[in-house]
Coordinates of C-alpha atoms and ligand atoms in Angstrom, one line a residue:
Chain K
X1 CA -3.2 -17.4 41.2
X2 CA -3.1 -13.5 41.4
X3 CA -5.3 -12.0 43.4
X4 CA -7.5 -10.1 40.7
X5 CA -8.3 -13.3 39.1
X6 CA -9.9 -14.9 42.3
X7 CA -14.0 -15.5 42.5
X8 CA -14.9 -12.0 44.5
X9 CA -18.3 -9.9 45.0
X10 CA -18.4 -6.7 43.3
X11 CA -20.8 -4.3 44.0
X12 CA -22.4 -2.7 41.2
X13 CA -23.4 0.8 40.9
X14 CA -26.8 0.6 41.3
X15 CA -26.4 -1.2 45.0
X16 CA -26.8 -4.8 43.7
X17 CA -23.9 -7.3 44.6
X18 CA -22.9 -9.9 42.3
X19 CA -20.5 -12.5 41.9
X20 CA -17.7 -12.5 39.1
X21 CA -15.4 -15.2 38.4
X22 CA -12.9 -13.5 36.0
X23 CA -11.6 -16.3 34.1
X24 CA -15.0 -17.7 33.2
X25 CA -16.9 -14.2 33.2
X26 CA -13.8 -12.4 30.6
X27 CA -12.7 -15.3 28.6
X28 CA -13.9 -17.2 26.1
X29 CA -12.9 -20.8 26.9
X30 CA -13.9 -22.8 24.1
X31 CA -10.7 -24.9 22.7
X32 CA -10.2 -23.9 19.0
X33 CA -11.2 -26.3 16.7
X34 CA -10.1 -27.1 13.2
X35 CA -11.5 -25.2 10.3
X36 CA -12.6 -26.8 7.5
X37 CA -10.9 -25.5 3.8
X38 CA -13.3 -23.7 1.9
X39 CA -15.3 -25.8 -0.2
X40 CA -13.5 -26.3 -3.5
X41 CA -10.1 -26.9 -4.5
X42 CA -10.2 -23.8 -6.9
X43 CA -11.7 -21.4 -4.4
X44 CA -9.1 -22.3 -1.4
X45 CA -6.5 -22.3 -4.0
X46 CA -7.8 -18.3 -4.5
X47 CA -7.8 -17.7 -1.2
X48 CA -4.3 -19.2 -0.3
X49 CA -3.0 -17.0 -3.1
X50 CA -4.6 -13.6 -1.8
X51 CA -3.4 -15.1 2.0
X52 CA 0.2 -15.5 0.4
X53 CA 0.4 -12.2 -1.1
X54 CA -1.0 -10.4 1.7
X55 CA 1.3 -11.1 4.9
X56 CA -0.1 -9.0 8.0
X57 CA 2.8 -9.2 10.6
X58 CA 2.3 -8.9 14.4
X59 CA 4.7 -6.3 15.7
X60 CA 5.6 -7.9 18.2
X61 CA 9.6 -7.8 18.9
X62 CA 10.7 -10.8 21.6
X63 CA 14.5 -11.4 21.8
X64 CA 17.3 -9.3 19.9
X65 CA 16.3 -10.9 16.8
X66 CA 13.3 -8.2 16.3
X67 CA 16.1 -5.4 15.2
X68 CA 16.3 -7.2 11.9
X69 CA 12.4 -6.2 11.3
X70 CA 12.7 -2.7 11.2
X71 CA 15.4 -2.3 8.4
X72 CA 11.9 -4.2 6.7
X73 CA 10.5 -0.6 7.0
X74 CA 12.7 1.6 5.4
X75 CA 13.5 2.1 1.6
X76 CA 16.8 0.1 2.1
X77 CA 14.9 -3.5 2.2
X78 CA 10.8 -1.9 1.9
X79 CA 9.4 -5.4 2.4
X80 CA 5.8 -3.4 1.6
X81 CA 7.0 -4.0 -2.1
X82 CA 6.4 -8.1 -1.5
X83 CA 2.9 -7.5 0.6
X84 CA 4.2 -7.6 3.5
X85 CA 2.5 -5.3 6.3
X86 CA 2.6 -4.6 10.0
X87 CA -0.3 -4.6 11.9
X88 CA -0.5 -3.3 15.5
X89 CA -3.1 -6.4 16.7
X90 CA -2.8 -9.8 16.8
X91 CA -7.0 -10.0 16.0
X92 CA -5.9 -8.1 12.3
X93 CA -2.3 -9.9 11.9
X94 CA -2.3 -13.4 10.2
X95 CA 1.8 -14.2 10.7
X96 CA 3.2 -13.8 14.3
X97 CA 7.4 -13.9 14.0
X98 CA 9.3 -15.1 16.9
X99 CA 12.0 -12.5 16.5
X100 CA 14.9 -15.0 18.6
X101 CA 14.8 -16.4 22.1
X102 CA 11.9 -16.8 24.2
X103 CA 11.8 -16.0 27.9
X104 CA 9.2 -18.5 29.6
X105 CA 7.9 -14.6 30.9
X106 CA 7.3 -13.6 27.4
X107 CA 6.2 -17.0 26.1
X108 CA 2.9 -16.7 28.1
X109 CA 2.3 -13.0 26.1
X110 CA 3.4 -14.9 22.8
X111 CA 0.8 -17.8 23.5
X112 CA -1.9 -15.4 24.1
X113 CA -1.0 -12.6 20.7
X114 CA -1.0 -15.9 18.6
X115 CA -4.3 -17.7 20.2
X116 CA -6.2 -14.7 19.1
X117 CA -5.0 -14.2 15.6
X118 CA -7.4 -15.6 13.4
X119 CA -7.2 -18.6 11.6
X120 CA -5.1 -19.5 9.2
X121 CA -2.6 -17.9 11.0
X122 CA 1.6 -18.6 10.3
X123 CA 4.5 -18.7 13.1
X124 CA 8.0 -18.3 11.6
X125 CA 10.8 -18.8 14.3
X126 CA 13.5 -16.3 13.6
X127 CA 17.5 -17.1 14.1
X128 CA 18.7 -20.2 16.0
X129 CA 17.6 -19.4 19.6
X130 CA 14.2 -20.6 18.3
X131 CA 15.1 -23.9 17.2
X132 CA 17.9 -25.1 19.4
X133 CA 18.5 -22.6 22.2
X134 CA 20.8 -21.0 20.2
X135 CA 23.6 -19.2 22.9
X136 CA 21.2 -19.5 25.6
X137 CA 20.6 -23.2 25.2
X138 CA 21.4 -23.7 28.8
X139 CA 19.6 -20.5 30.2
X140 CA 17.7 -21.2 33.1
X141 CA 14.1 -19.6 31.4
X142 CA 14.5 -19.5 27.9
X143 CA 12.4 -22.1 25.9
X144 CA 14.4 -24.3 23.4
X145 CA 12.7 -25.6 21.0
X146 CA 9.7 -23.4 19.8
X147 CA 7.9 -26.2 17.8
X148 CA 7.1 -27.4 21.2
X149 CA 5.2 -24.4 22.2
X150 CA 3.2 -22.9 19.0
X151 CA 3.5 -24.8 15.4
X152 CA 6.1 -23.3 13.5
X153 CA 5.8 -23.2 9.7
X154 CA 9.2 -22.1 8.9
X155 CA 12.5 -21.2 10.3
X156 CA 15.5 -18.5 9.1
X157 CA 18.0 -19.7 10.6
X158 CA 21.5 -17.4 11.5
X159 CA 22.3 -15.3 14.8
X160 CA 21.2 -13.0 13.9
X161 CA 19.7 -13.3 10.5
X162 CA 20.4 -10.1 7.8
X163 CA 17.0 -8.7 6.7
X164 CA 17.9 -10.4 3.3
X165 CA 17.3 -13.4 5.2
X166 CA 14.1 -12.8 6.0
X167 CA 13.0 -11.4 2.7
X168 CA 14.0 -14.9 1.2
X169 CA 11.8 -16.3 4.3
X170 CA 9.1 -14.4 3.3
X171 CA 9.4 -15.3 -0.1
X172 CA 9.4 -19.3 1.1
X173 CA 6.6 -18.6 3.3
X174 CA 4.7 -18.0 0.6
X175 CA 5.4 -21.0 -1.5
X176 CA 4.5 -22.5 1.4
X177 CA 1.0 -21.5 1.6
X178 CA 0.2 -21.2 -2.0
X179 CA 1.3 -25.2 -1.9
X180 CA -1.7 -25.1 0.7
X181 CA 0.8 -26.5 3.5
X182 CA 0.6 -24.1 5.9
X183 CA -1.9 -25.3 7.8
X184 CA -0.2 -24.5 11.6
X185 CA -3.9 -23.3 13.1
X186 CA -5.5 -26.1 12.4
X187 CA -2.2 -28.1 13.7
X188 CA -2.5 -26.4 16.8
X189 CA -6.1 -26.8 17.1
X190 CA -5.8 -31.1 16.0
X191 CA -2.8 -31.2 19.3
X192 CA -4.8 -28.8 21.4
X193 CA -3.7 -31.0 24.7
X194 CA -0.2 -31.7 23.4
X195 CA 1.2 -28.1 22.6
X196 CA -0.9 -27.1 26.2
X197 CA 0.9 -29.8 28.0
X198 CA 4.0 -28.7 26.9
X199 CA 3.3 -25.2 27.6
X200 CA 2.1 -25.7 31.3
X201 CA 5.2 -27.4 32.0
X202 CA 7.4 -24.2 31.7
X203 CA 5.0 -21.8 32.9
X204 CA 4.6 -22.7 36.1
X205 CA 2.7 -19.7 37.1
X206 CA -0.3 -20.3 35.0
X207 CA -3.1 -18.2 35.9
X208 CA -4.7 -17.7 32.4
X209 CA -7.7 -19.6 31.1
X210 CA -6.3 -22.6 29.0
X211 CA -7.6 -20.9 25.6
X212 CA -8.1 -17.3 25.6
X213 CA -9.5 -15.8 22.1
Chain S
X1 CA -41.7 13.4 -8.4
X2 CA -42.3 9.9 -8.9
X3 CA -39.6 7.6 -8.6
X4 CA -37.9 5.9 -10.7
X5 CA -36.6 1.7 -10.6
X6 CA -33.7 2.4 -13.3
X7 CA -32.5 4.8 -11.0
X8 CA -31.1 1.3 -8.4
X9 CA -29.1 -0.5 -10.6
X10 CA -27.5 2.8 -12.4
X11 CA -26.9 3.9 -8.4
X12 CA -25.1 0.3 -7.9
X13 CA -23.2 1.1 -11.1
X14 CA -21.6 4.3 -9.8
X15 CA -20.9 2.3 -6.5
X16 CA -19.3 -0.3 -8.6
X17 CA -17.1 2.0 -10.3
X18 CA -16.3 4.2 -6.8
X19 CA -15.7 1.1 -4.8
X20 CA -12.6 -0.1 -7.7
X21 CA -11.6 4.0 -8.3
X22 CA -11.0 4.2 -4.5
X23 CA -9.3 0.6 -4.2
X24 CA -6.9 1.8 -6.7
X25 CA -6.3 5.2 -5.8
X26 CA -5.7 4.5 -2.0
X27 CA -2.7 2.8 -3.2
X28 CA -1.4 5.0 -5.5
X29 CA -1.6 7.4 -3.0
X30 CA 0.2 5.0 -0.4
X31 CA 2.6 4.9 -3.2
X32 CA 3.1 8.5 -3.4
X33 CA 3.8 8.3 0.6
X34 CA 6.2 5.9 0.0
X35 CA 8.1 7.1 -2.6
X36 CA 7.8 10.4 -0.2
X37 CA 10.0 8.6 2.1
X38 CA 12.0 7.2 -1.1
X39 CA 10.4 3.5 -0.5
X40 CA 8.6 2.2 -3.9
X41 CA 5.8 0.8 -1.0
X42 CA 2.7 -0.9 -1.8
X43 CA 1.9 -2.6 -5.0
X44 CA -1.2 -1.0 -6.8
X45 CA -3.3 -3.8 -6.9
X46 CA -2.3 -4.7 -3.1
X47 CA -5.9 -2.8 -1.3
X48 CA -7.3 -5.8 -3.4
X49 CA -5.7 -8.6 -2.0
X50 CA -6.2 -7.4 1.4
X51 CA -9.9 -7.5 1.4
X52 CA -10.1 -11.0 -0.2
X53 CA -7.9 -12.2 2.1
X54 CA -9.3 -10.8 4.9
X55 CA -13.1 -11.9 3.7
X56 CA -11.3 -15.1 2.8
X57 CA -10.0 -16.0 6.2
X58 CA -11.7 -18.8 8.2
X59 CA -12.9 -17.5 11.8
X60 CA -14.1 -14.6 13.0
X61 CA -15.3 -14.0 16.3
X62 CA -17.7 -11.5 17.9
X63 CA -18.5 -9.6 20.8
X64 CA -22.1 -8.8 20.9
X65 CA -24.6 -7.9 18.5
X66 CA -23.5 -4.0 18.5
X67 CA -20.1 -5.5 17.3
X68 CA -21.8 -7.0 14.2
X69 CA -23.7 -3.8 13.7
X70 CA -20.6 -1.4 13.6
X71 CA -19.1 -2.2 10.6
X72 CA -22.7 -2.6 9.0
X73 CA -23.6 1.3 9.9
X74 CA -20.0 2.5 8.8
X75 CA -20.7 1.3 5.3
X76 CA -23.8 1.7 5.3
X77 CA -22.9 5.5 6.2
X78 CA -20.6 5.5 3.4
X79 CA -22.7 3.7 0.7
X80 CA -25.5 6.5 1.9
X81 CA -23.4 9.6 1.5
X82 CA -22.6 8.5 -2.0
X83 CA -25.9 7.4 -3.0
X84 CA -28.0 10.6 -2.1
X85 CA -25.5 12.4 -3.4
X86 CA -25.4 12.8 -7.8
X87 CA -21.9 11.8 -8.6
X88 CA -22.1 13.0 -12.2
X89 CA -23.8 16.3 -12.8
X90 CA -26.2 16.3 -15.7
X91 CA -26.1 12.9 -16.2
X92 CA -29.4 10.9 -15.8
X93 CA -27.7 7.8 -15.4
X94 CA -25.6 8.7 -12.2
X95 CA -27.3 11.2 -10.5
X96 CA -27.8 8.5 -8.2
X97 CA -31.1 9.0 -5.9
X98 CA -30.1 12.7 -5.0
X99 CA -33.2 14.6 -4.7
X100 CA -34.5 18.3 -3.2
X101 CA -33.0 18.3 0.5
X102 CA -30.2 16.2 -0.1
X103 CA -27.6 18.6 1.5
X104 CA -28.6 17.9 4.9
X105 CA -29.3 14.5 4.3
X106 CA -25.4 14.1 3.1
X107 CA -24.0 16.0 6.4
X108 CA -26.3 13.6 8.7
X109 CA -24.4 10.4 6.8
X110 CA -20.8 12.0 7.1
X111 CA -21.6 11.1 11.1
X112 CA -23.6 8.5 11.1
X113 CA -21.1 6.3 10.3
X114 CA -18.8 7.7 13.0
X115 CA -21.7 7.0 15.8
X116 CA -22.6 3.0 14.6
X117 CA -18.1 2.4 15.2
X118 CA -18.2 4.0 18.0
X119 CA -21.1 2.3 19.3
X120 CA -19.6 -1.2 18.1
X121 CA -16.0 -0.4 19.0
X122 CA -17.2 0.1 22.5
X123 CA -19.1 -2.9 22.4
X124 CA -15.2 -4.8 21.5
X125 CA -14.3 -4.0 25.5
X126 CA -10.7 -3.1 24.4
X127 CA -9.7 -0.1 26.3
X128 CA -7.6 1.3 23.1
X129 CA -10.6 1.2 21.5
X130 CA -12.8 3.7 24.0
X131 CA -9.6 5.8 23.8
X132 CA -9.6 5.9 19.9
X133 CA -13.4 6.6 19.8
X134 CA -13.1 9.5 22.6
X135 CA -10.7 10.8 20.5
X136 CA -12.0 10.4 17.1
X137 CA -15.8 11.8 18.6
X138 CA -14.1 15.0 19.5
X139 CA -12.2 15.3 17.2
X140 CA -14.7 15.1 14.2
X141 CA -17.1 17.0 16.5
X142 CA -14.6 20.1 16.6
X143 CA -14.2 19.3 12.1
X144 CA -17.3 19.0 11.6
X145 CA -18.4 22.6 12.8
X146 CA -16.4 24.8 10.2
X147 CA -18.0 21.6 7.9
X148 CA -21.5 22.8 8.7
X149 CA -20.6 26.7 8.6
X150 CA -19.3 26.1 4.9
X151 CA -22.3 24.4 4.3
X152 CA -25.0 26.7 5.8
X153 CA -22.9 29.6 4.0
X154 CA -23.3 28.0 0.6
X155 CA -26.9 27.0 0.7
X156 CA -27.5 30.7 1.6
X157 CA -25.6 31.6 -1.5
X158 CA -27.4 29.7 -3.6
X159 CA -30.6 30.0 -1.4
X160 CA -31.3 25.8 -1.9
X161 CA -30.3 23.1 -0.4
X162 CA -30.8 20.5 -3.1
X163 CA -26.9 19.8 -4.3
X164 CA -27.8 19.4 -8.1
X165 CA -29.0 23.3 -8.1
X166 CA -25.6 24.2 -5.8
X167 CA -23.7 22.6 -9.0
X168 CA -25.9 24.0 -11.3
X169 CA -25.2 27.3 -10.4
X170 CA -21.6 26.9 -10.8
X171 CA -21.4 25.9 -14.5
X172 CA -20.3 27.7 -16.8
X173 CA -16.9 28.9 -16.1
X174 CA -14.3 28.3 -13.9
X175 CA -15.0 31.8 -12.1
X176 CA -18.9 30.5 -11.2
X177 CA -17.4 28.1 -8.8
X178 CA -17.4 28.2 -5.7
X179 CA -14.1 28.4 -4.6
X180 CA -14.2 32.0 -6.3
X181 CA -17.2 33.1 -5.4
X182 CA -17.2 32.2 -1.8
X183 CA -13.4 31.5 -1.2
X184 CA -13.8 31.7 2.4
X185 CA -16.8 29.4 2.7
X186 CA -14.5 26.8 0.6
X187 CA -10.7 27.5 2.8
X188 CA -12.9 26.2 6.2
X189 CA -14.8 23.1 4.7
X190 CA -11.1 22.3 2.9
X191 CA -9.9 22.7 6.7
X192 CA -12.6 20.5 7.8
X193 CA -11.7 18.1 4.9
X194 CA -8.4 17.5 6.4
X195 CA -9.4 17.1 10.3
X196 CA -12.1 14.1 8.9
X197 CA -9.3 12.2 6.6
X198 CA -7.9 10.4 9.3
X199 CA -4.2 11.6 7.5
X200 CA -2.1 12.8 9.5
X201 CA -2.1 16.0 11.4
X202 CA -4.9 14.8 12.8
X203 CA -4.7 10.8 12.5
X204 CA -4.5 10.6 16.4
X205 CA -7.4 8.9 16.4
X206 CA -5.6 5.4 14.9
X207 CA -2.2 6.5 15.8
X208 CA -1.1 2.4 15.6
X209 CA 1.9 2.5 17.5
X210 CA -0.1 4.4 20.7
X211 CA -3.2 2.4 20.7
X212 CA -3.4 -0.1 18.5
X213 CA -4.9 1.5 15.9
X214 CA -8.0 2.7 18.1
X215 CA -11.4 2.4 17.0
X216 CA -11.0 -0.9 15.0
X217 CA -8.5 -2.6 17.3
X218 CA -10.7 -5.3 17.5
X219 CA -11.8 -5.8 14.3
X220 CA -11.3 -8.9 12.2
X221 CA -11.9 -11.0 9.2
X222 CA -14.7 -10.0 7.6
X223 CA -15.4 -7.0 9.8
X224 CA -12.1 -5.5 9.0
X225 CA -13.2 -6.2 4.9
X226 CA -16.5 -3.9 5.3
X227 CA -14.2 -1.5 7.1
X228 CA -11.9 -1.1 4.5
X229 CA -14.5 -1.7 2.0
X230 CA -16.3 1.4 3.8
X231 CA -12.5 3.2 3.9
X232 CA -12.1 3.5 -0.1
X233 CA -15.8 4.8 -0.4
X234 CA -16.3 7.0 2.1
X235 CA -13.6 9.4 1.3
X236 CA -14.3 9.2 -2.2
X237 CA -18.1 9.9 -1.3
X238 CA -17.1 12.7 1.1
X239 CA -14.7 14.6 -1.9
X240 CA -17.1 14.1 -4.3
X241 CA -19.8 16.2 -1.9
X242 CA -17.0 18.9 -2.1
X243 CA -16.5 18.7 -5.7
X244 CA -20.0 19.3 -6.1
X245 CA -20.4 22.1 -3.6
X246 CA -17.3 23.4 -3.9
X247 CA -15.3 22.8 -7.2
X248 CA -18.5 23.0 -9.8
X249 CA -19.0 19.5 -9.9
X250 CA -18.1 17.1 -12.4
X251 CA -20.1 16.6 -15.6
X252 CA -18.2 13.3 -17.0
X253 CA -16.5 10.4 -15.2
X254 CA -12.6 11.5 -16.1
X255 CA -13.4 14.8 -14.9
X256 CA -14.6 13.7 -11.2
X257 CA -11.9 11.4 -11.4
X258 CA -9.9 13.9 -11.8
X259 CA -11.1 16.5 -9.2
X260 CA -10.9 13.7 -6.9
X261 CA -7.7 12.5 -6.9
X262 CA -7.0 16.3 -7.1
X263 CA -8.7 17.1 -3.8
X264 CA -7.6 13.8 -1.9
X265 CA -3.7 14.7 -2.8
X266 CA -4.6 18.3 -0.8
X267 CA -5.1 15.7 2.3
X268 CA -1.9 13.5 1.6
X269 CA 0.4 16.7 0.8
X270 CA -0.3 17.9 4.3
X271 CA 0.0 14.6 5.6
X272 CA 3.1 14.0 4.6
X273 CA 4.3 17.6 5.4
X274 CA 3.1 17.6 8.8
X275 CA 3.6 15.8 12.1
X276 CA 0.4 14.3 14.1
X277 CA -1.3 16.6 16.4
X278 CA -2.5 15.5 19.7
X279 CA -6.4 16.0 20.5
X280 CA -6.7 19.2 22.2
X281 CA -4.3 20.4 19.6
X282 CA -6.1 19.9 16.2
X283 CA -9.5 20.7 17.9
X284 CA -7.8 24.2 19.4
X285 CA -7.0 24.5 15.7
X286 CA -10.2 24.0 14.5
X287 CA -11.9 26.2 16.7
X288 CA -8.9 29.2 16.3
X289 CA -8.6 28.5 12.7
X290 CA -11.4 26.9 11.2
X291 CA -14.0 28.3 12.8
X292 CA -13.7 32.3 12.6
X293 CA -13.6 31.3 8.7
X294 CA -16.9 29.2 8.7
X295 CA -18.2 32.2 10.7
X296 CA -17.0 35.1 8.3
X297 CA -18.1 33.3 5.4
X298 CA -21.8 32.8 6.4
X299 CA -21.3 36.8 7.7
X300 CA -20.3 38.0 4.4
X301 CA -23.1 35.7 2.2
Ligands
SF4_1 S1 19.5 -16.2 17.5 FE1 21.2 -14.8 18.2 S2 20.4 -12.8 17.5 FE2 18.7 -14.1 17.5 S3 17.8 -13.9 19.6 FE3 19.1 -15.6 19.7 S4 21.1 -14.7 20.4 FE4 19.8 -13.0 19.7

């Protein structure tokens, strides 16, 4: 446990000493639970469509994988055409791409960015490091298989994948949700314990409250 | 003077049609941007999905009941500067609830809203956030001064501070507007205009990739919706105060349109022209620039 996150008494400014237990005192610690659809088919059908069409990307680059997002950008590929967006924070952002491998160092980052996006939220793994390991399948602190970590809704597969690739992901994405199966949050929320279980067991330095909105 | 009930519903008309003319003209003008940098960018109807998605999604948290009230005030900020303010001149239908002091009335809601984000961005706790509002205080602070100058110099024109006499006076011809009869008075409020857009030069106070987007970094769901609810209306509302005061008003819906778009392109052609500027820059260029103007122009009145 580091040393800032230990029970201490702070002084405040007006003389009076208090006690503050950071992880209790700053975090929210309530486990997420799982959100009901809205109430009729018709209505969540809507709202699937305006989710599909309006993709708010994390920026948030993790292996080499991430180079492939920023050709999105530029008039070469413009991926704004399709509705697709980048927002700087994960609170705004409702699909959080795994741009390649996974240090366990950057894992506990990635676990934080996607538990506060807001439901429903997407993962999409991007080239094979996320599902196999790709060339660092036998690194000593990559993870290998991302689905065992946050619930993954789709893969694009290739190392690295072209930015075509992605389009086309996008593109399924999209099917995906409109079909009203991409459902990952709540996933995440119905194996709270088991995706937590798994993740403690590579992060062995865990000094974060289990659920941090 | 009595007050009239047909006056709400005609008011929520002329919000109805502001809130869809800004939806769509945001994008267009994102499109222009794009296409700018040779990119074909948004689709026009995209600003719409956004906001249902974003009222559509399923949890929101919150961090306090300043949090809640943030959003609230910046629309309600918005939603107030174009309700007091008549949007069609001559028309009984939407001269909205404008009435004899309006003027100052419309400069206390340009930052009201401004005050009620920062007050519920700093309730959010994210550091980028009191950065973004420090910034965005000061900087509006240093625009708004040249704002006020213009102002002041044009109700001493006219010698009234009711907006529906300012536009009044300007019909006519094109000569009896403003911008010819007190060009100086108009070049420092169209100065202002720019520092208050949040377009770049002076969008430092979202500047995404520096700190997360500032004031609303924490801002979610169906906060986010009111804020970019409040983000089509309140530059709409703002131009169409400087239409009236300025460009002689419009006296039929395809003319403000017009005069709208017109004066909101003057922000996005600098804005894609021009690098950001940092802080003490744009408010040293406020005060250098800006200012003397304001000054001169109430001098010369
Ligand atoms: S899949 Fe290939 S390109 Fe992508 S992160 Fe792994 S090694 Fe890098």
């Amino acid at each position: 446990m580091k040393e800032e996150l230990e029970k201490r008494i702070v002084k405040g400014p007006d003389g009076i000493e208090f006690e503050v237990e950071p992880l209790r005192d700053y975090y929210c610690e309530a486990a997420p639970t799982v959100m009901p659809q809205a109430y009729s088919k018709i209505i969540e059908g809507f709202f699937n469509w305006a989710r599909a069409e309006s993709l708010w990307i994390l920026g948030f680059g993790t292996g080499c994988g991430a180079i492939e997002m920023r050709p999105l950008m530029t008039p070469r590929f413009d991926a704004y055409r399709y509705g697709v967006q980048w927002r700087p924070t994960p609170r705004q952002s409702n699909l959080f791409i795994i741009s390649g491998y996974l240090s366990v160092k950057t894992l506990k980052r990635a676990i934080r960015s996607y538990e506060q996006m807001q439901n429903p939220k997407y993962v999409i793994g991007l080239g094979s490091c996320t599902i196999n390991g790709g060339m660092y399948w036998d690194s000593y602190n990559t993870i290998k298989c991302l689905d065992d970590y946050l619930p993954v809704d789709l893969y694009i597969a290739g190392c690295m994948p072209r930015p075509e690739a992605l389009l086309a992901g996008f593109e399924e994405l999209k099917k995906l949700i409109r079909a009203g199966k991409a459902e990952g949050a709540n996933q995440y929320a119905e194996n709270f314990e088991w995706y937590k279980a798994n993740q403690k067991k590579v992060i062995l330095d865990w000094d974060m409250p289990d659920y941090n909105w | 003077m009595e007050f009239e009930w047909i006056k709400i519903p005609y008011s929520l008309l002329t919000l109805f049609i502001v809130v869809n003319y800004g939806l769509l003209m945001t994008a267009f003008i994102a499109k222009i941007a794009a296409r700018v940098g040779r990119r074909h960018g948004i689709p026009i109807y995209q600003n719409y999905i956004d906001l249902i998605k974003n009222y559509g999604l399923r949890s929101s948290i919150t961090h306090g009941v300043m949090f809640y009230l943030g959003p609230v005030f910046r629309l309600s900020g918005g939603v107030g500067l174009l309700l007091f303010v008549p949007s069609i001149y001559g028309s009984e239908m939407f001269s909205n609830l404008s009435f004899a002091g309006d003027l100052i009335l419309a400069l206390y809601f340009i930052f009201f809203g401004t005050l009620g984000m920062a007050l519920g961005a700093a309730e959010s706790g994210s550091p980028h956030s009191a950065i973004g509002i420090t910034r965005g205080l000061s900087q509006v602070t240093a625009a708004e001064l040249p704002m006020a100058l213009a102002v002041f110099s044009v109700a001493l024109q006219y010698e009234t501070l009711s907006i529906t006499e300012i536009v009044a006076a300007q019909q006519g011809s094109v000569l009896n507007w403003t911008l010819f009869t007190n060009p100086l008075a108009v070049v420092a409020a169209m100065m202002a205009f720019l520092g208050s857009m949040m377009r770049p030069p002076f969008d430092v106070v979202l500047a995404p990739q520096e700190i997360p987007i500032g004031p609303p970094t924490e801002y979610h769901s169906s906060y986010l919706a009111l804020m970019q609810t409040n983000r089509v209306i309140f530059p709409v509302a703002k131009v169409v105060i400087y239409t009236n005061l300025f460009f002689g008003g419009a006296t039929n819906w395809p003319i403000f349109f017009l005069k709208v778009f017109l004066i909101y392109m003057v922000s996005a052609f600098v804005g894609v022209a021009f690098p950001r500027f940092r802080v003490e820059q744009s408010i040293r260029w406020f005060l250098i620039w800006a200012m003397p103007l304001g000054i001169l122009a109430i001098l010369l009145v």
